[in-house]
Short mmCIF file of C-alpha atoms and ligand atoms in Angstrom, two decimals:
data_model
loop_
_atom_site.label_atom_id
_atom_site.label_comp_id
_atom_site.label_asym_id
_atom_site.label_seq_id
_atom_site.Cartn_x
_atom_site.Cartn_y
_atom_site.Cartn_z
CA MET I 1 -22.03 -23.40 0.07
CA ARG I 2 -18.44 -23.59 1.31
CA ASP I 3 -17.67 -25.24 4.62
CA TYR I 4 -15.72 -22.78 6.71
CA THR I 5 -15.57 -24.95 9.84
CA VAL I 6 -11.97 -25.88 9.21
CA ILE I 7 -10.94 -22.20 9.25
CA LYS I 8 -12.66 -21.65 12.58
CA ASN I 9 -11.27 -24.84 14.06
CA THR I 10 -7.74 -24.01 12.98
CA LEU I 11 -7.66 -20.30 13.77
CA GLY I 12 -9.99 -20.35 16.78
CA THR I 13 -13.75 -19.85 16.79
CA LEU I 14 -13.48 -16.73 18.93
CA ARG I 15 -10.89 -15.15 16.64
CA VAL I 16 -12.72 -15.72 13.35
CA HIS I 17 -15.56 -13.27 12.80
CA GLU I 18 -18.40 -13.70 10.35
CA ASN I 19 -19.78 -10.87 8.23
CA GLU I 20 -17.33 -8.29 9.55
CA PRO I 21 -17.98 -4.92 7.81
CA LEU I 22 -14.83 -4.10 5.87
CA SER I 23 -15.73 -0.40 5.95
CA LYS I 24 -14.28 -0.52 9.48
CA HIS I 25 -10.91 -1.56 8.08
CA THR I 26 -10.37 0.72 5.08
CA TYR I 27 -9.23 4.34 4.83
CA PHE I 28 -12.13 4.95 2.43
CA ARG I 29 -14.55 3.77 5.18
CA ILE I 30 -16.19 1.79 2.39
CA GLY I 31 -16.73 -1.95 1.92
CA GLY I 32 -19.34 -4.64 2.52
CA PRO I 33 -18.91 -7.62 4.85
CA ALA I 34 -16.16 -10.23 4.84
CA LYS I 35 -17.62 -13.73 4.96
CA LEU I 36 -14.84 -14.58 7.44
CA PHE I 37 -12.44 -12.14 9.08
CA PHE I 38 -9.29 -12.94 11.05
CA GLU I 39 -6.69 -10.63 12.57
CA ALA I 40 -3.19 -12.09 12.36
CA LYS I 41 -1.23 -10.83 15.36
CA SER I 42 2.12 -12.38 14.43
CA THR I 43 3.94 -13.71 11.38
CA GLU I 44 3.16 -17.23 12.60
CA ASP I 45 -0.55 -16.34 12.77
CA LEU I 46 -0.40 -14.94 9.25
CA LYS I 47 1.35 -18.04 7.91
CA LEU I 48 -1.14 -20.32 9.63
CA ALA I 49 -4.15 -18.46 8.20
CA LEU I 50 -2.66 -18.45 4.68
CA THR I 51 -1.75 -22.13 4.83
CA CYS I 52 -5.18 -23.10 6.13
CA ALA I 53 -6.99 -21.14 3.42
CA PHE I 54 -4.63 -22.50 0.75
CA GLU I 55 -4.94 -26.15 1.80
CA ASN I 56 -8.73 -25.94 2.00
CA LYS I 57 -9.09 -23.98 -1.26
CA ILE I 58 -10.83 -21.10 0.47
CA PRO I 59 -10.49 -17.73 -1.29
CA PHE I 60 -8.53 -15.27 0.81
CA VAL I 61 -7.17 -11.77 0.70
CA VAL I 62 -4.67 -10.01 2.98
CA LEU I 63 -5.53 -6.54 4.15
CA GLY I 64 -2.85 -4.27 5.57
CA LEU I 65 -4.04 -0.91 6.85
CA GLY I 66 -6.58 -0.62 4.03
CA ALA I 67 -5.00 2.63 2.80
CA ASN I 68 -4.86 1.65 -0.88
CA VAL I 69 -7.97 -0.41 -1.55
CA LEU I 70 -11.55 -0.04 -2.72
CA VAL I 71 -13.66 -2.88 -1.31
CA SER I 72 -16.86 -3.84 -3.09
CA ASP I 73 -20.22 -2.96 -1.52
CA LYS I 74 -20.91 -6.70 -1.65
CA GLY I 75 -17.86 -7.32 0.52
CA TYR I 76 -15.64 -10.39 0.13
CA ASP I 77 -16.89 -13.97 -0.13
CA GLY I 78 -14.00 -15.71 1.60
CA LEU I 79 -11.43 -15.12 4.33
CA VAL I 80 -10.07 -11.64 4.89
CA ILE I 81 -6.83 -11.73 6.87
CA LYS I 82 -6.08 -8.40 8.52
CA ASN I 83 -2.33 -8.24 8.98
CA HIS I 84 -1.32 -7.05 12.43
CA ALA I 85 1.95 -9.00 12.46
CA GLU I 86 4.22 -6.27 13.79
CA GLY I 87 7.83 -6.15 14.93
CA ILE I 88 11.15 -4.56 13.98
CA LYS I 89 14.66 -5.61 14.92
CA LEU I 90 18.25 -4.95 13.94
CA VAL I 91 19.64 -8.16 12.47
CA GLY I 92 23.04 -7.15 11.20
CA LEU I 93 25.63 -4.41 11.58
CA LYS I 94 28.61 -3.78 9.35
CA GLY I 95 31.67 -1.66 10.06
CA THR I 96 34.07 -1.26 12.97
CA ILE I 97 31.66 -1.37 15.87
CA ASN I 98 32.69 0.42 19.07
CA LYS I 99 30.69 1.27 22.22
CA THR I 100 29.24 4.46 20.73
CA GLY I 101 28.23 2.68 17.55
CA ARG I 102 30.06 5.42 15.59
CA GLY I 103 31.97 2.95 13.42
CA ILE I 104 28.84 1.31 12.02
CA LYS I 105 28.61 1.69 8.24
CA ASN I 106 25.32 0.00 7.57
CA ALA I 107 22.72 -2.16 9.24
CA SER I 108 20.05 -4.68 8.29
CA VAL I 109 16.61 -4.25 9.78
CA LEU I 110 13.99 -6.99 9.78
CA ALA I 111 10.32 -6.04 9.88
CA ALA I 112 7.21 -8.20 10.07
CA SER I 113 4.93 -7.41 7.12
CA GLY I 114 2.14 -5.91 9.23
CA THR I 115 4.51 -3.32 10.74
CA LEU I 116 3.42 0.20 9.90
CA MET I 117 5.70 1.98 7.44
CA ASN I 118 5.52 4.98 9.75
CA GLN I 119 6.90 2.87 12.63
CA LEU I 120 9.71 1.56 10.45
CA ALA I 121 10.58 5.11 9.42
CA ARG I 122 10.72 6.24 13.08
CA PHE I 123 12.79 3.26 14.12
CA THR I 124 15.36 3.70 11.38
CA ILE I 125 15.66 7.46 11.87
CA ASP I 126 16.11 6.94 15.62
CA GLN I 127 18.87 4.44 14.87
CA GLY I 128 20.55 7.00 12.59
CA LEU I 129 19.90 4.87 9.51
CA GLU I 130 19.21 6.48 6.18
CA GLY I 131 16.93 5.36 3.36
CA LEU I 132 13.37 5.00 4.66
CA HIS I 133 12.81 8.37 6.38
CA PHE I 134 10.42 9.41 3.56
CA LEU I 135 7.92 6.81 4.83
CA LEU I 136 7.22 8.94 7.91
CA SER I 137 3.43 9.48 7.92
CA VAL I 138 2.80 7.36 4.78
CA PRO I 139 -0.17 5.21 5.88
CA GLY I 140 0.06 1.46 5.45
CA THR I 141 1.99 -1.66 6.31
CA ILE I 142 5.30 -2.98 4.99
CA GLY I 143 3.44 -5.67 2.99
CA GLY I 144 1.10 -3.19 1.29
CA GLY I 145 4.06 -0.85 0.77
CA ILE I 146 6.16 -3.49 -0.98
CA LYS I 147 3.26 -4.43 -3.25
CA ILE I 148 2.96 -0.85 -4.60
CA ASN I 149 6.64 0.09 -3.99
CA ALA I 150 5.58 2.95 -1.68
CA HIS I 151 7.32 6.22 -2.37
CA PHE I 152 7.43 9.90 -1.73
CA GLU I 153 9.56 11.93 -4.14
CA VAL I 154 9.89 9.77 -7.22
CA GLU I 155 12.55 12.04 -8.79
CA LYS I 156 14.77 11.53 -5.73
CA GLY I 157 14.36 7.76 -5.97
CA GLU I 158 12.53 7.54 -2.64
CA PHE I 159 11.02 4.06 -3.01
CA ILE I 160 10.67 1.41 -0.29
CA GLY I 161 12.01 -1.21 -2.71
CA ASN I 162 15.36 0.58 -3.06
CA CYS I 163 16.47 -0.52 0.43
CA LEU I 164 14.94 -4.00 0.38
CA LEU I 165 17.49 -6.76 0.78
CA THR I 166 15.36 -9.90 1.07
CA ALA I 167 11.78 -10.87 1.85
CA ALA I 168 9.95 -14.00 2.91
CA LEU I 169 6.98 -14.63 0.62
CA PHE I 170 4.05 -17.01 0.81
CA ASP I 171 3.52 -18.48 -2.64
CA VAL I 172 -0.22 -18.65 -3.25
CA ASN I 173 0.18 -21.33 -5.94
CA SER I 174 2.25 -23.83 -3.97
CA GLY I 175 1.61 -22.82 -0.35
CA ILE I 176 5.38 -22.73 0.13
CA VAL I 177 7.31 -19.96 1.90
CA LYS I 178 10.39 -18.78 0.04
CA THR I 179 13.03 -16.11 0.56
CA VAL I 180 13.74 -13.83 -2.36
CA ASP I 181 16.05 -10.88 -2.93
CA GLN I 182 15.39 -7.37 -4.22
CA ASP I 183 15.83 -8.32 -7.91
CA TYR I 184 12.94 -10.75 -7.67
CA PHE I 185 10.44 -7.91 -7.24
CA LYS I 186 11.39 -6.04 -10.44
CA PHE I 187 10.46 -2.85 -8.61
CA GLY I 188 9.34 0.14 -10.65
CA TYR I 189 7.14 3.17 -10.11
CA ASP I 190 3.99 1.86 -8.38
CA TYR I 191 5.05 -1.65 -9.39
CA SER I 192 6.40 -4.84 -7.92
CA LYS I 193 6.16 -8.34 -9.35
CA ILE I 194 3.88 -9.54 -6.53
CA GLN I 195 1.09 -7.53 -8.18
CA GLU I 196 1.18 -10.26 -10.86
CA THR I 197 1.93 -13.31 -8.71
CA GLY I 198 -0.31 -12.47 -5.74
CA GLU I 199 2.44 -13.61 -3.36
CA ILE I 200 2.10 -12.46 0.23
CA VAL I 201 4.91 -10.73 2.09
CA LEU I 202 5.53 -12.25 5.52
CA GLU I 203 8.72 -10.44 6.53
CA ALA I 204 11.23 -8.12 4.93
CA VAL I 205 14.85 -7.19 5.58
CA PHE I 206 16.11 -3.73 4.63
CA ARG I 207 19.75 -2.66 4.36
CA LEU I 208 20.35 0.94 5.39
CA ASP I 209 23.45 3.11 5.56
CA ARG I 210 24.38 4.90 8.74
CA THR I 211 23.86 8.65 8.37
CA VAL I 212 26.46 11.15 9.47
CA ASP I 213 23.74 13.57 10.54
CA PRO I 214 20.67 12.01 12.24
CA GLN I 215 19.20 15.44 13.02
CA LYS I 216 19.17 16.27 9.32
CA LEU I 217 17.33 13.01 8.65
CA TRP I 218 14.57 13.96 11.09
CA GLN I 219 14.42 17.40 9.51
CA MET I 220 14.05 15.94 6.00
CA ALA I 221 11.35 13.54 7.19
CA MET I 222 9.44 16.31 8.97
CA ASP I 223 9.71 18.56 5.89
CA ASN I 224 8.10 15.76 3.85
CA VAL I 225 5.28 15.45 6.39
CA LYS I 226 4.68 19.20 6.20
CA ARG I 227 4.55 19.07 2.38
CA ARG I 228 2.19 16.11 2.44
CA ASN I 229 -0.12 17.94 4.85
CA GLU I 230 -0.18 20.97 2.57
CA GLU I 231 -0.69 19.08 -0.68
CA GLN I 232 -3.17 16.40 0.38
CA PRO I 233 -6.70 16.72 1.74
CA MET I 234 -6.66 16.06 5.49
CA GLY I 235 -9.13 14.47 7.87
CA ILE I 236 -11.55 13.08 5.24
CA ALA I 237 -11.95 9.39 4.39
CA CYS I 238 -10.05 8.59 1.20
CA SER I 239 -7.52 6.14 -0.20
CA GLY I 240 -4.73 8.52 -1.20
CA CYS I 241 -4.01 8.90 -4.92
CA VAL I 242 -6.49 6.89 -6.96
CA PHE I 243 -4.54 6.84 -10.24
CA ARG I 244 -0.91 6.17 -11.06
CA ASN I 245 0.99 9.01 -12.66
CA ILE I 246 1.02 9.09 -16.45
CA ALA I 247 4.03 8.00 -18.52
CA ASP I 248 6.78 10.49 -19.41
CA SER I 249 5.99 9.88 -23.09
CA ASP I 250 2.36 10.94 -22.53
CA ALA I 251 3.48 14.04 -20.60
CA LYS I 252 5.65 14.98 -23.62
CA ARG I 253 2.90 14.20 -26.13
CA LEU I 254 0.41 16.35 -24.20
CA ALA I 255 3.04 19.03 -23.41
CA THR I 256 1.93 19.21 -19.77
CA PRO I 257 3.33 22.19 -17.77
CA ASN I 258 6.97 21.38 -16.87
CA LEU I 259 6.22 17.96 -18.37
CA THR I 260 4.41 16.98 -15.19
CA THR I 261 3.27 13.35 -15.07
CA SER I 262 0.73 14.11 -12.36
CA SER I 263 -2.63 12.43 -12.88
CA GLY I 264 -4.01 15.09 -10.53
CA TYR I 265 -3.08 17.69 -13.14
CA ILE I 266 -4.82 15.67 -15.88
CA ILE I 267 -8.03 15.24 -13.88
CA GLU I 268 -8.05 18.91 -12.89
CA SER I 269 -7.54 19.96 -16.51
CA LEU I 270 -10.58 17.86 -17.46
CA GLY I 271 -12.66 20.11 -15.18
CA LEU I 272 -13.46 17.28 -12.79
CA LYS I 273 -12.41 18.85 -9.48
CA GLY I 274 -15.36 18.92 -7.11
CA VAL I 275 -17.53 16.57 -9.22
CA LYS I 276 -19.77 14.50 -6.94
CA GLN I 277 -21.44 11.11 -7.18
CA GLY I 278 -23.62 10.07 -4.26
CA GLY I 279 -21.46 10.56 -1.17
CA ALA I 280 -18.18 10.63 -3.13
CA GLU I 281 -16.39 13.68 -4.48
CA ILE I 282 -13.28 14.38 -6.55
CA SER I 283 -11.23 16.52 -4.18
CA THR I 284 -11.09 20.25 -4.89
CA HIS I 285 -7.71 20.27 -3.12
CA HIS I 286 -5.96 17.48 -5.06
CA ALA I 287 -7.83 16.05 -8.05
CA ASN I 288 -6.21 12.60 -7.80
CA PHE I 289 -8.01 12.05 -4.47
CA ILE I 290 -11.60 10.84 -4.31
CA LEU I 291 -13.17 11.62 -0.95
CA ASN I 292 -15.91 9.85 0.95
CA THR I 293 -17.64 12.98 2.19
CA ALA I 294 -21.07 11.56 3.02
CA GLY I 295 -21.47 7.79 3.36
CA ALA I 296 -20.26 6.99 -0.16
CA SER I 297 -20.56 3.49 -1.58
CA ALA I 298 -17.89 1.68 -3.57
CA SER I 299 -20.15 2.05 -6.56
CA ASP I 300 -20.19 5.88 -6.12
CA VAL I 301 -16.37 5.90 -6.11
CA LEU I 302 -16.21 3.57 -9.11
CA LYS I 303 -18.49 5.87 -11.12
CA LEU I 304 -16.08 8.77 -10.52
CA ILE I 305 -13.10 6.57 -11.43
CA ASN I 306 -14.82 5.53 -14.67
CA LEU I 307 -15.74 9.14 -15.42
CA ALA I 308 -12.12 10.30 -15.08
CA LYS I 309 -10.94 7.41 -17.28
CA GLN I 310 -13.57 8.08 -19.93
CA LYS I 311 -12.82 11.83 -20.10
CA ALA I 312 -9.04 11.25 -20.18
CA LYS I 313 -9.50 8.80 -23.06
CA GLU I 314 -11.85 11.03 -25.04
CA THR I 315 -9.91 14.26 -24.49
CA TYR I 316 -6.28 13.14 -24.43
CA SER I 317 -6.33 9.54 -25.80
CA LEU I 318 -4.90 8.67 -22.40
CA ASN I 319 -5.48 5.49 -20.42
CA LEU I 320 -5.49 6.33 -16.72
CA SER I 321 -4.75 3.31 -14.57
CA GLU I 322 -5.58 2.82 -10.93
CA GLU I 323 -3.04 2.90 -8.12
CA ILE I 324 -5.64 1.50 -5.73
CA PHE I 325 -6.45 -2.22 -5.66
CA TYR I 326 -9.96 -3.60 -5.90
CA ILE I 327 -11.14 -6.22 -3.40
CA GLY I 328 -14.32 -8.24 -4.02
CA ASP I 329 -16.61 -8.32 -7.02
CA PHE I 330 -17.06 -5.22 -9.13
CA GLU I 331 -19.06 -4.88 -12.28
CA ASN I 332 -18.25 -2.29 -14.91
CA ILE I 333 -14.67 -1.35 -14.11
CA ARG I 334 -13.76 0.65 -17.21
CA GLU I 335 -10.59 -0.50 -18.97
C1 LIG R 1 -3.98 9.89 2.92
C2 LIG R 1 -3.11 8.94 2.15
C3 LIG R 1 -1.87 9.34 1.72
C4 LIG R 1 -1.02 8.46 1.01
N1 LIG R 1 0.22 8.89 0.64
C5 LIG R 1 1.05 8.01 0.01
C6 LIG R 1 2.40 8.39 -0.33
O1 LIG R 1 2.87 9.48 -0.06
N2 LIG R 1 3.18 7.46 -0.96
C7 LIG R 1 2.71 6.21 -1.26
O2 LIG R 1 3.46 5.41 -1.82
N3 LIG R 1 1.44 5.83 -0.95
C8 LIG R 1 0.62 6.70 -0.32
N4 LIG R 1 -0.66 6.31 -0.01
C9 LIG R 1 -1.13 4.97 -0.39
C10 LIG R 1 -0.85 3.92 0.71
O3 LIG R 1 -0.30 4.56 1.83
C11 LIG R 1 0.13 2.87 0.21
O4 LIG R 1 -0.32 2.30 -0.99
C12 LIG R 1 0.37 1.76 1.22
O5 LIG R 1 1.40 0.96 0.72
C13 LIG R 1 -0.86 0.91 1.49
O6 LIG R 1 -0.50 -0.07 2.46
P1 LIG R 1 -1.64 -0.90 3.19
O7 LIG R 1 -0.98 -1.77 4.19
O8 LIG R 1 -2.69 0.01 3.71
O9 LIG R 1 -2.21 -1.78 2.01
P2 LIG R 1 -3.73 -2.18 1.78
O10 LIG R 1 -4.47 -0.99 1.31
O11 LIG R 1 -4.25 -2.87 2.97
O12 LIG R 1 -3.57 -3.23 0.59
C14 LIG R 1 -3.13 -2.79 -0.68
C15 LIG R 1 -2.86 -4.03 -1.54
O13 LIG R 1 -1.75 -4.74 -0.97
C16 LIG R 1 -2.12 -6.09 -0.67
N5 LIG R 1 -1.39 -6.46 0.55
C17 LIG R 1 -1.55 -6.00 1.81
N6 LIG R 1 -0.67 -6.60 2.64
C18 LIG R 1 0.05 -7.44 1.87
C19 LIG R 1 1.11 -8.36 2.14
N7 LIG R 1 1.58 -8.55 3.38
N8 LIG R 1 1.64 -9.06 1.12
C20 LIG R 1 1.17 -8.91 -0.14
N9 LIG R 1 0.14 -8.09 -0.45
C21 LIG R 1 -0.40 -7.35 0.54
C22 LIG R 1 -3.63 -6.04 -0.48
O14 LIG R 1 -4.21 -7.32 -0.69
C23 LIG R 1 -4.03 -5.03 -1.55
O15 LIG R 1 -4.04 -5.65 -2.81
C24 LIG R 1 -1.48 7.16 0.72
C25 LIG R 1 -2.75 6.75 1.17
C26 LIG R 1 -3.55 7.61 1.90
C27 LIG R 1 -4.88 7.13 2.41
#
């Protein structure tokens, strides 16, 4: 039995909840209880919770908006830190700055890691800054977004990591906070180095160019929202795309239509659209989405994930890999 008193004493007995159902904090509406649950309302709060867990060797996990996770039915045996550390500010302007701001060439924007990507998109578009407009209506926080390198149109290079200048990270091995630059993350499609290191993003600074046409920026962002609403299932609990897209080399090998790398296409071609397991269903609208249509468990979702992986392997010699992250103990995740 672990002694959690120190966590309560440090973070406040009234602010640390026991056995909080994580289903309340995930887009899937799935997940058992967190042994301890704490909502960090500022970057200082977040740092304090991380340091306390680190120093007392208590397992912890940071949850953003829960838009890209599958939490075990058994929950999490440790401290779950829900990141509500929000805040955005302009920290640097470059160019010849006059009263109208017309001479500004670019600006640096600092965001706390629990800031919603949607909020950051709105802020930057309102400021006439280009580069993160595609995040409008993408669910999740800056921290979760940096971990997966959140994106919209991959071909257009619309990745959150492209505009990142620096970030403050909590190192889970040393308990030290360090500032790193964009190169550190080795960003790629659905990839950043912190997936390997487990480091936690505390704050991030983005450098964005001033746009000549702010109205066009809003238009582009709204067009993306419209497309997303047409292409994705709406109003049903889910965690977005479950699988990463396949490699270009696999698309060529399989001669997919227009060499699409869409995992949705692969799953659809395997005849899995609409397949159900318990309360979970592979979406008939977009096959890379698994929906919680009727009180699904994590184990229901996992069975569908394993089924898609098994069929893709047998039929196409293809290894599908998850975009979502698992939290808590799972048995039988298929390789
Ligand atoms: C309907 C729907 C549509 C979506 N559409 C898109 C889309 O168009 N483009 C896209 O890229 N994604 C999309 N997603 C996926 C999701 O929006 C992103 O993956 C987002 O980045 C998740 O952020 P989050 O804060 O919810 O992370 P969470 O789901 O809370 O966490 C994801 C992972 O990040 C870790 N994490 C959270 N915060 C931090 C932190 N501060 N530091 C380090 N690690 C952290 C967690 O521990 C976990 O491992 C969609 C999801 C849904 C539900």
